[in-house]
PDB file of C-alpha atoms in Angstrom:
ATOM      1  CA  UNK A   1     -15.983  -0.611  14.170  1.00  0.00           C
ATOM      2  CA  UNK A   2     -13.352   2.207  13.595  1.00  0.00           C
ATOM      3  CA  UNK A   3     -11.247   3.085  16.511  1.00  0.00           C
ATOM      4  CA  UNK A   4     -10.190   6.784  16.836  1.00  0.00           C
ATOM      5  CA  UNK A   5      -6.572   8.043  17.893  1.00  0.00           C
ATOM      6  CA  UNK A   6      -5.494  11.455  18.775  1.00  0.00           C
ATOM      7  CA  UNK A   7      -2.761  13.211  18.304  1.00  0.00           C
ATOM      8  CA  UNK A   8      -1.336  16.574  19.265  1.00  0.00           C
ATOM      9  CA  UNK A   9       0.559  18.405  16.403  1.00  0.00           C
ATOM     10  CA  UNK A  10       1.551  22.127  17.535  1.00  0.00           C
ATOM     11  CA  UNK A  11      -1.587  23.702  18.834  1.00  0.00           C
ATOM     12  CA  UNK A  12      -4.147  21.402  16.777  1.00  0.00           C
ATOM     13  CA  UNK A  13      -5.445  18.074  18.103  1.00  0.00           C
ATOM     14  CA  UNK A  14      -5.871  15.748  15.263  1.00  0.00           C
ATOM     15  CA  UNK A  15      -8.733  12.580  15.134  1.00  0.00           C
ATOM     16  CA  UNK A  16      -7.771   9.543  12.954  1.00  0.00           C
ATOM     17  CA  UNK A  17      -9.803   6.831  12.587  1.00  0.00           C
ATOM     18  CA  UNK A  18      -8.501   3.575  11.921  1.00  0.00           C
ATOM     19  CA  UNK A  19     -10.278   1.940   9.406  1.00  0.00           C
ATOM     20  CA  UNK A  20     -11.478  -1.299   9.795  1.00  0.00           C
ATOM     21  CA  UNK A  21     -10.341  -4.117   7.016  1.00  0.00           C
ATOM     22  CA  UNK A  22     -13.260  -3.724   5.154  1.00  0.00           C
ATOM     23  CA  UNK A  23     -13.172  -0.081   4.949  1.00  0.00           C
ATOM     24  CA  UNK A  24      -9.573  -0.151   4.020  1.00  0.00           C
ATOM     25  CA  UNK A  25     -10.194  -2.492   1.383  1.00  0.00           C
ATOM     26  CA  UNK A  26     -13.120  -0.232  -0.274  1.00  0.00           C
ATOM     27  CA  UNK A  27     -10.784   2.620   0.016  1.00  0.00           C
ATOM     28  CA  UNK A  28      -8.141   1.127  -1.882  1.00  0.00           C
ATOM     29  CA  UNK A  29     -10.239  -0.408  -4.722  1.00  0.00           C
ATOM     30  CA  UNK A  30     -12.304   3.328  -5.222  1.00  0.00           C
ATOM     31  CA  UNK A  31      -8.792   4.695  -5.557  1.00  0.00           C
ATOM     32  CA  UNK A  32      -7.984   2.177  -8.257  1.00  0.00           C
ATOM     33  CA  UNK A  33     -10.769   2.600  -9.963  1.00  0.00           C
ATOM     34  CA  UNK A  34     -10.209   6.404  -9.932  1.00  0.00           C
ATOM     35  CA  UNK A  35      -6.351   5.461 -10.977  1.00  0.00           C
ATOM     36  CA  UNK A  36      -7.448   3.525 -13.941  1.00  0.00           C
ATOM     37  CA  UNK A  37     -10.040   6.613 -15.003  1.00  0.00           C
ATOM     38  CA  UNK A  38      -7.373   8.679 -15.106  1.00  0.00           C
ATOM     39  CA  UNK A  39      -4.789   6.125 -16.980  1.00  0.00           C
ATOM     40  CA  UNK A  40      -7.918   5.899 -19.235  1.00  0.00           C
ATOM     41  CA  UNK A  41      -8.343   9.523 -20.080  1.00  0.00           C
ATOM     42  CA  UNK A  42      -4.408  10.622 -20.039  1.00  0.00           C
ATOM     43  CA  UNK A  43      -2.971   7.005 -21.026  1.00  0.00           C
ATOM     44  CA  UNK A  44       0.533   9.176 -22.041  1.00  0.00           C
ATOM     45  CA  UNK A  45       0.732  10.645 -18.529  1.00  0.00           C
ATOM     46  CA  UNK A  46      -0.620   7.697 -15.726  1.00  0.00           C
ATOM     47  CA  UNK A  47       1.110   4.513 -16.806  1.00  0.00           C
ATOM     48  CA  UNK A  48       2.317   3.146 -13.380  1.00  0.00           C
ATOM     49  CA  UNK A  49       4.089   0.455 -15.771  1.00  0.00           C
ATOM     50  CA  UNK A  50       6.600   2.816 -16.828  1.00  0.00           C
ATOM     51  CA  UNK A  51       5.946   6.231 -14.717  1.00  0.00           C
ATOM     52  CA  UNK A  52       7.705   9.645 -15.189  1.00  0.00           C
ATOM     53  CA  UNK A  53       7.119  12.627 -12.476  1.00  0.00           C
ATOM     54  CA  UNK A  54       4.370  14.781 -12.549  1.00  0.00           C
ATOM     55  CA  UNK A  55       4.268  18.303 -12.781  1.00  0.00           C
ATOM     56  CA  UNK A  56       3.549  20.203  -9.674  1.00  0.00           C
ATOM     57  CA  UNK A  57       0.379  21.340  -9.418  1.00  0.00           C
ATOM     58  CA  UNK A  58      -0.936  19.176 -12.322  1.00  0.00           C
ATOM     59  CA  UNK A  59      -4.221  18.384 -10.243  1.00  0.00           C
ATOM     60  CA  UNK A  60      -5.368  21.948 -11.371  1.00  0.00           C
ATOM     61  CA  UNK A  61      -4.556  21.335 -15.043  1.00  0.00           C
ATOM     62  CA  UNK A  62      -6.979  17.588 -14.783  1.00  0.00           C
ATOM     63  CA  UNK A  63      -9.853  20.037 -13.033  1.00  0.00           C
ATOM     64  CA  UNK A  64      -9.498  22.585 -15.348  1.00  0.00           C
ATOM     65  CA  UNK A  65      -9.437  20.066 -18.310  1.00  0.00           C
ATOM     66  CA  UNK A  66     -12.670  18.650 -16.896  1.00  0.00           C
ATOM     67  CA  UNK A  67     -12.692  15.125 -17.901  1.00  0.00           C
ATOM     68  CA  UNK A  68     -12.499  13.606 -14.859  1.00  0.00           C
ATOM     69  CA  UNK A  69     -14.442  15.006 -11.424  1.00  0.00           C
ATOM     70  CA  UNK A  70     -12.247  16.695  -9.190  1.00  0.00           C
ATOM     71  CA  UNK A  71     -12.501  14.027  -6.384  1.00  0.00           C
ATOM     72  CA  UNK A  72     -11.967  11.489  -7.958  1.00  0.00           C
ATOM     73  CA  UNK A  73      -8.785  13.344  -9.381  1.00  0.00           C
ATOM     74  CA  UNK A  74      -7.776  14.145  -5.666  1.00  0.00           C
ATOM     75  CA  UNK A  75      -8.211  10.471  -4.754  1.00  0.00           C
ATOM     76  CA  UNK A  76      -6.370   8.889  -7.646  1.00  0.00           C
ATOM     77  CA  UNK A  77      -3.142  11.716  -7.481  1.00  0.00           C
ATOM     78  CA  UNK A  78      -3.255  10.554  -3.932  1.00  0.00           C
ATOM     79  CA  UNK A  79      -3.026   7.023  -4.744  1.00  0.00           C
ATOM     80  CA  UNK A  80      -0.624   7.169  -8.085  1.00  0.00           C
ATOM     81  CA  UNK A  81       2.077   9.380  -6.465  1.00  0.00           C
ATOM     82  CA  UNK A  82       2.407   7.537  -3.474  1.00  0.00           C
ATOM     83  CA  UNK A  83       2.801   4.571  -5.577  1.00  0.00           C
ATOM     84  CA  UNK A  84       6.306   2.562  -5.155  1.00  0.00           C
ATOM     85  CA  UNK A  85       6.849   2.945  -8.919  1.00  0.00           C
ATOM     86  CA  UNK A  86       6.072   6.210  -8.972  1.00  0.00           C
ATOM     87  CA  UNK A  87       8.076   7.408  -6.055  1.00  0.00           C
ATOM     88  CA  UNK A  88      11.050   5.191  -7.317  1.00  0.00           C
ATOM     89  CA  UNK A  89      10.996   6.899 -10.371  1.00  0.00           C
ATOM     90  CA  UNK A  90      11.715  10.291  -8.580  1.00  0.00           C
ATOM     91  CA  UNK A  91      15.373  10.432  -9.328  1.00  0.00           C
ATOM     92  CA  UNK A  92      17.095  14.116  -9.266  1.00  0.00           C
ATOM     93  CA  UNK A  93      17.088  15.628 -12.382  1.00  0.00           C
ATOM     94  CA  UNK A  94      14.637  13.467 -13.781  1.00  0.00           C
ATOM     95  CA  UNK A  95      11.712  15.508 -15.961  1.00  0.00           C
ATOM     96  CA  UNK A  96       8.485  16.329 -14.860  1.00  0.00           C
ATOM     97  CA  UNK A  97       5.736  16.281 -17.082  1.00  0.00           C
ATOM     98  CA  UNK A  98       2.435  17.961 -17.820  1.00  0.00           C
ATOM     99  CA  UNK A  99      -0.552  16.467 -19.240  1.00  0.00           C
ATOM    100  CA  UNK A 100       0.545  16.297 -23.204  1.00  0.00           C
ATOM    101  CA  UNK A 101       3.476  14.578 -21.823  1.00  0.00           C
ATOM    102  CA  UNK A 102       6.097  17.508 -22.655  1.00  0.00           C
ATOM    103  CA  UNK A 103       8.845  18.258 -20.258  1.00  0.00           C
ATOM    104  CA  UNK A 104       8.754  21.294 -17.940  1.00  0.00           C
ATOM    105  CA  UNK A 105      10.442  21.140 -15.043  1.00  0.00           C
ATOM    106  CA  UNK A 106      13.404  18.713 -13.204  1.00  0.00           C
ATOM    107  CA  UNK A 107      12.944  16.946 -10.071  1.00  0.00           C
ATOM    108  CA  UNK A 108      14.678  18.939  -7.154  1.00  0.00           C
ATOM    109  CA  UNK A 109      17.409  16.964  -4.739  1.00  0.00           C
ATOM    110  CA  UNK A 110      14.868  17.521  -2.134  1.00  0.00           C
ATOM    111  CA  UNK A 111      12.218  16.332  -4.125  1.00  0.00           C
ATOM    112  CA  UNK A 112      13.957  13.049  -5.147  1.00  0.00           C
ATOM    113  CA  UNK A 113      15.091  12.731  -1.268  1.00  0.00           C
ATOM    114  CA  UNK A 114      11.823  12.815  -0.119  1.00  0.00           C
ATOM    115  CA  UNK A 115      10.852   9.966  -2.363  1.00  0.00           C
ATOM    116  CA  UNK A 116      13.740   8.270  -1.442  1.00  0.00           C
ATOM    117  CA  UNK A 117      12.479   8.332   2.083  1.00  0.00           C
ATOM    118  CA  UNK A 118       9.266   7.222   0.919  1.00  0.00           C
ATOM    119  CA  UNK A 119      10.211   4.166  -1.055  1.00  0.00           C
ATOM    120  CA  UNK A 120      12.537   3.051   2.043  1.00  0.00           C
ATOM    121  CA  UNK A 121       9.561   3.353   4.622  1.00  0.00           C
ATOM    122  CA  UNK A 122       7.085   1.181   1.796  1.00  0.00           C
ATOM    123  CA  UNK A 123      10.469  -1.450   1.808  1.00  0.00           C
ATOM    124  CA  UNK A 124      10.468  -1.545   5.714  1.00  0.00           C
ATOM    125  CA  UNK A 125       6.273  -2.060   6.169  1.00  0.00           C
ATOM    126  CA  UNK A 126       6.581  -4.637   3.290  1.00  0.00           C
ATOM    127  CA  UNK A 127       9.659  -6.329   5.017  1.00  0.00           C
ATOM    128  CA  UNK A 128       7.790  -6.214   8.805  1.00  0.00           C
ATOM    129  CA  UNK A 129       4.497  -7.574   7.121  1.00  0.00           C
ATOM    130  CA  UNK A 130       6.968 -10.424   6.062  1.00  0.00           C
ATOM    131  CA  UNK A 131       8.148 -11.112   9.279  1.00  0.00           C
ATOM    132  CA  UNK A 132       4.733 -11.450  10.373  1.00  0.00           C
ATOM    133  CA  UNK A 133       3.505 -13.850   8.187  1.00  0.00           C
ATOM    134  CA  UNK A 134       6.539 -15.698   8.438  1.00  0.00           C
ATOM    135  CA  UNK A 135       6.065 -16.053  12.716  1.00  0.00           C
ATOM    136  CA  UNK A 136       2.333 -16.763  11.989  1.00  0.00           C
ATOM    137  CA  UNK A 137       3.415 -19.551   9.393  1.00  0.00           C
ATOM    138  CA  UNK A 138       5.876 -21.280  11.719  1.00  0.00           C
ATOM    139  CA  UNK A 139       3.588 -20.438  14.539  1.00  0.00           C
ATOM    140  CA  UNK A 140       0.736 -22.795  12.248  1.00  0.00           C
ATOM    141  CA  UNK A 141       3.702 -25.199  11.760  1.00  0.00           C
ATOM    142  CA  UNK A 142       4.548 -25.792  15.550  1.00  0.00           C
ATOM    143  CA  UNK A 143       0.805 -25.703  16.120  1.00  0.00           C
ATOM    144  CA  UNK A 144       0.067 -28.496  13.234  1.00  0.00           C
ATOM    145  CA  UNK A 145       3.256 -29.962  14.735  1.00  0.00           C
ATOM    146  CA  UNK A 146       1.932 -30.422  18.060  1.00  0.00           C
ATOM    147  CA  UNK A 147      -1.052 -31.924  17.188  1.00  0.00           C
ATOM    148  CA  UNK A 148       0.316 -34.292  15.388  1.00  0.00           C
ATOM    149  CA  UNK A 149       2.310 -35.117  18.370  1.00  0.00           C
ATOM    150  CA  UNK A 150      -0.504 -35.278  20.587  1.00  0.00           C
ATOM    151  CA  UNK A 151      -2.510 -37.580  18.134  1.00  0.00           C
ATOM    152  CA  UNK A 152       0.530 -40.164  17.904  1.00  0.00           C
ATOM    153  CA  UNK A 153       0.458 -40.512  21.737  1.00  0.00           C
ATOM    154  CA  UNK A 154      -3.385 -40.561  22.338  1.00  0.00           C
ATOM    155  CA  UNK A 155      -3.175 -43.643  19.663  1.00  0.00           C
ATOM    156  CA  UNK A 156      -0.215 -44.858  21.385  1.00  0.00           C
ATOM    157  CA  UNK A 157      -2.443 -45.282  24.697  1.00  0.00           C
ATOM    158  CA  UNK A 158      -5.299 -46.548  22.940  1.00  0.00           C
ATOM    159  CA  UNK A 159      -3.269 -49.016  20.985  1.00  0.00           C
ATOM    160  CA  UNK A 160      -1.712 -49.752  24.375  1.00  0.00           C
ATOM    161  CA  UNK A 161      -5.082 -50.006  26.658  1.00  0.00           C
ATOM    162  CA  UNK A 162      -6.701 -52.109  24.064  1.00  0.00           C
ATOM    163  CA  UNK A 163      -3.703 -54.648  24.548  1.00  0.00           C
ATOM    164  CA  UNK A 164      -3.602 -54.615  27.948  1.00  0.00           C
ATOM    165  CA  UNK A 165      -7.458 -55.605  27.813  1.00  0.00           C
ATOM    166  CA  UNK A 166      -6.787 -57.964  25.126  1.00  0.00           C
TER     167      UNK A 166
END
């Protein structure tokens, strides 16, 4: 089931859906399949292993080259530049390339803050998603904990019943 939030930006009322697990999970493989198409076709150009920027407005360059279908060019740029390697590798100054791999432009201050921004809110979801799954795994410890406790006792009784019978 998705559930739907609303939000006012200037005059416009925006619907997002929250996807459910599932969906999220489908999502994320179709746009690393689409990734890995692209890394296919342009292997000099999509290497997340060792990324360089990407020229601005290089999505028009991939539809006009026509080896790859233009959605599935929108949803792997979507998922390759808001990768953490690629958005660390936005430093200022740093070349942009275009899809022979040849220099054409620098990476603005702006630019390179933006992804700065970007790779520090990645760092602080990745660090709260630890903090949850730490409290869940000491939460499973005090639970497992507790148990045990519980266990000891209820033999404890038994152990003391039976020799009080005995």
């Amino acid at each position: 089931m998705s559930l739907v939030t609303m939000s006012e930006s200037s005059n416009a009322t925006v619907i997002k859906k929250k996807l459910t697990p599932e969906q999220r999970s489908k999502k994320r493989e179709a746009a690393k399949v689409a990734v890995e198409l692209l890394s296919e076709a342009y292997p000099e150009v999509f290497d997340l292993k060792n990324p360089r920027p990407l020229k601005i407005g290089i999505h028009e360059s991939l539809a006009e080259d026509g080896k790859v279908s233009k959605t599935k060019i929108r949803r792997a740029l979507s998922a390759y530049v808001r990768h953490y390697a690629y958005l660390s590798c936005l430093k200022e100054g740093a070349m942009r390339i275009d899809l022979d791999g040849s220099e054409v432009a620098p990476v603005s201050a702006e630019e390179a803050q933006h992804a700065t921004e970007k790779v520090a809110e990645v760092e602080k979801i990745r660090q709260e998603k630890q903090q949850k799954y730490e409290q869940r795994k000491q939460a499973q410890v005090r639970r497992k904990e507790k148990e045990k406790r519980i266990s000891q006792k209820l033999e404890a009784l038994v152990a003391k019943s039976t020799s009080v019978k005995n």
